[in-house]
C-alpha cells in the first residue's frame, strides 16, 4: 500500500509504503442429489485465515457483512488493511431446484466465524471481532417466475437477539414488476 496524505488525520504527508498480507485456505465439498422432479445441492464450506501483519483501527467504523460476503478475502471491504488475527469461517449452502419449472427454487445459507482471540481493530458492527461471532444467514424461495421471497438475518453470538432482519418480496407479472422490503 502506497500512501501520501496532505492535511489528513490517517495518512502522513510523507510517502508511506506498507506491505499487507493475508493467508487464506478455502475448501468446499459440493454434493448433488437428483430426483425425478428436482435437483438438490448441499455444499459445506470452510475458510482458514491468518494475517501476520497489523490492521489499522477500524473498531468504530460502520462495516457490515452478510452470508454472501463472509467468504470473500476482503469481506470487510477495507482498502488499506486486511482483518487481523486468525479465524475459521464455517458455512453451509443448500439449494433445491425444480426440474419442471425453470425459475422455481429454494435456497438456504448459513455461516459463522470462530477466532482464537478477540480482535479490537475489526469493526464491532461487522459482528466478526469476537471469539464466537454472529450467525449469518439467508433464505430465498422462488415460488415461480412471478413470486420471489428473500429473508436475510444476523443472529448475535449468544443466539438471543437478531441484529439484522430483512424480508423482501418481488412480484413479476408480464410488464409489471414490484418489490416490497422490510428491514429491521
Coordinates of C-alpha atoms in Angstrom, one line a residue:
X1 CA 0.0 0.0 0.0
X2 CA 1.5 3.3 -1.1
X3 CA 0.1 6.4 0.6
X4 CA 0.6 10.2 0.8
X5 CA -1.8 12.5 2.6
X6 CA -1.9 16.2 3.0
X7 CA -4.0 17.6 5.8
X8 CA -5.2 14.1 6.6
X9 CA -5.6 12.5 10.0
X10 CA -5.0 9.0 8.8
X11 CA -2.1 9.2 6.4
X12 CA 1.2 11.0 6.8
X13 CA 2.3 13.8 4.5
X14 CA 5.4 12.0 3.5
X15 CA 5.2 8.9 1.3
X16 CA 4.5 5.7 3.1
X17 CA 5.0 2.1 1.8
X18 CA 3.3 -0.7 3.7
X19 CA 3.0 -4.4 3.0
X20 CA -0.3 -6.0 3.6
X21 CA -0.7 -9.8 3.6
X22 CA -3.2 -12.4 4.5
X23 CA -3.0 -16.2 4.1
X24 CA -6.3 -18.0 3.3
X25 CA -7.2 -21.6 2.7
X26 CA -10.7 -22.2 1.2
X27 CA -12.4 -25.5 0.8
X28 CA -15.8 -26.7 -0.1
X29 CA -17.4 -30.1 -0.9
X30 CA -20.3 -29.7 -3.3
X31 CA -22.7 -32.6 -3.3
X32 CA -25.7 -33.1 -5.6
X33 CA -28.7 -35.4 -5.5
X34 CA -31.1 -35.6 -8.5
X35 CA -34.5 -37.0 -8.2
X36 CA -37.3 -37.3 -10.8
X37 CA -38.6 -33.8 -10.2
X38 CA -35.7 -31.8 -8.6
X39 CA -32.0 -31.4 -8.0
X40 CA -30.7 -30.9 -4.5
X41 CA -27.3 -29.2 -3.9
X42 CA -25.6 -29.3 -0.5
X43 CA -22.2 -27.5 0.0
X44 CA -20.3 -27.3 3.3
X45 CA -17.6 -24.6 3.2
X46 CA -14.6 -23.7 5.3
X47 CA -12.0 -21.0 5.2
X48 CA -9.0 -20.6 7.4
X49 CA -7.3 -17.2 7.5
X50 CA -4.1 -15.8 9.1
X51 CA -2.9 -12.2 8.9
X52 CA 0.7 -12.0 10.1
X53 CA 0.6 -8.2 9.9
X54 CA -1.2 -5.5 11.7
X55 CA -4.5 -3.8 10.9
X56 CA -5.4 -0.2 11.2
X57 CA -8.0 0.7 13.8
X58 CA -11.5 0.4 12.3
X59 CA -13.2 -0.5 15.5
X60 CA -15.8 2.3 15.3
X61 CA -16.4 2.2 11.5
X62 CA -19.7 1.1 10.0
X63 CA -18.8 -2.1 8.2
X64 CA -21.3 -4.9 7.8
X65 CA -21.1 -8.3 6.2
X66 CA -23.6 -10.9 5.3
X67 CA -23.7 -14.6 4.4
X68 CA -22.9 -13.8 0.7
X69 CA -19.7 -11.8 1.5
X70 CA -18.5 -13.8 4.5
X71 CA -16.1 -16.0 2.4
X72 CA -14.7 -13.0 0.4
X73 CA -10.9 -12.4 1.0
X74 CA -11.7 -8.7 1.8
X75 CA -15.0 -9.3 3.5
X76 CA -14.8 -6.0 5.4
X77 CA -14.3 -4.0 2.2
X78 CA -11.5 -2.0 3.7
X79 CA -9.0 -0.7 1.1
X80 CA -5.9 -0.2 3.2
X81 CA -6.0 -3.1 5.6
X82 CA -6.9 -6.8 5.9
X83 CA -8.6 -8.1 9.0
X84 CA -6.1 -9.1 11.7
X85 CA -5.6 -12.4 13.6
X86 CA -6.5 -16.0 12.9
X87 CA -10.0 -17.1 12.0
X88 CA -12.0 -20.1 10.9
X89 CA -15.2 -19.5 8.8
X90 CA -17.7 -22.3 8.5
X91 CA -20.8 -22.4 6.4
X92 CA -23.4 -24.5 4.6
X93 CA -25.4 -23.8 1.4
X94 CA -28.4 -25.8 0.3
X95 CA -30.4 -25.3 -2.9
X96 CA -33.3 -27.3 -4.3
X97 CA -34.3 -26.6 -7.9
X98 CA -37.5 -27.8 -9.6
X99 CA -36.8 -29.5 -12.9
X100 CA -40.4 -28.9 -14.1
X101 CA -40.2 -25.1 -13.7
X102 CA -37.0 -23.2 -14.7
X103 CA -37.1 -20.4 -12.1
X104 CA -38.6 -22.3 -9.2
X105 CA -36.0 -23.0 -6.4
X106 CA -35.4 -22.9 -2.6
X107 CA -32.0 -21.8 -1.2
X108 CA -30.7 -21.5 2.3
X109 CA -27.3 -20.3 3.5
X110 CA -25.8 -20.1 7.0
X111 CA -22.2 -19.2 8.2
X112 CA -20.2 -18.1 11.2
X113 CA -16.7 -17.2 12.1
X114 CA -14.5 -18.5 15.0
X115 CA -11.4 -16.7 16.3
X116 CA -8.7 -17.6 18.7
X117 CA -8.6 -14.1 20.2
X118 CA -10.9 -11.1 20.3
X119 CA -9.7 -8.5 17.7
X120 CA -10.1 -4.9 18.8
X121 CA -9.4 -3.2 15.4
X122 CA -12.1 -5.1 13.5
X123 CA -15.3 -3.1 13.2
X124 CA -17.7 -4.0 16.0
X125 CA -20.7 -3.6 13.7
X126 CA -19.4 -6.3 11.5
X127 CA -20.0 -8.9 14.2
X128 CA -16.8 -10.9 13.5
X129 CA -14.4 -9.3 16.0
X130 CA -15.2 -11.7 19.0
X131 CA -14.2 -15.3 19.5
X132 CA -17.6 -16.7 18.8
X133 CA -19.1 -14.4 16.2
X134 CA -22.6 -13.8 14.9
X135 CA -24.6 -16.3 12.8
X136 CA -25.2 -15.0 9.3
X137 CA -28.0 -16.5 7.1
X138 CA -30.3 -16.1 4.2
X139 CA -33.3 -18.0 2.8
X140 CA -34.6 -17.4 -0.8
X141 CA -37.7 -19.0 -2.3
X142 CA -38.6 -18.6 -5.9
X143 CA -42.2 -19.9 -5.9
X144 CA -42.4 -19.3 -9.7
X145 CA -41.3 -16.9 -12.3
X146 CA -43.8 -14.4 -10.7
X147 CA -43.1 -14.6 -7.0
X148 CA -39.8 -14.5 -5.0
X149 CA -39.3 -14.1 -1.3
X150 CA -35.9 -13.3 0.4
X151 CA -35.1 -13.4 4.0
X152 CA -31.6 -12.3 5.4
X153 CA -30.7 -12.3 9.1
X154 CA -27.9 -11.9 11.5
X155 CA -28.2 -13.6 14.9
X156 CA -25.9 -12.5 17.7
X157 CA -23.3 -14.8 19.2
X158 CA -25.5 -15.7 22.2
X159 CA -28.4 -16.6 19.9
X160 CA -30.7 -14.3 21.9
X161 CA -31.2 -11.3 19.6
X162 CA -31.5 -10.7 15.9
X163 CA -29.1 -7.9 15.0
X164 CA -30.5 -7.7 11.4
X165 CA -33.7 -8.8 9.7
X166 CA -34.6 -8.2 6.1
X167 CA -37.5 -9.7 4.3
X168 CA -38.3 -8.9 0.7
X169 CA -40.9 -10.0 -1.9
X170 CA -40.7 -9.5 -5.6
X171 CA -43.7 -9.8 -7.8
X172 CA -43.2 -10.0 -11.5
X173 CA -46.1 -10.5 -14.0
X174 CA -45.6 -9.7 -17.7
X175 CA -44.5 -6.0 -17.8
X176 CA -45.4 -5.3 -14.1
X177 CA -42.6 -5.8 -11.6
X178 CA -42.6 -4.5 -8.0
X179 CA -40.7 -5.2 -4.8
X180 CA -41.6 -4.9 -1.1
X181 CA -38.8 -4.8 1.5
X182 CA -38.9 -4.6 5.3
X183 CA -35.6 -4.1 7.1
X184 CA -35.2 -4.2 10.9

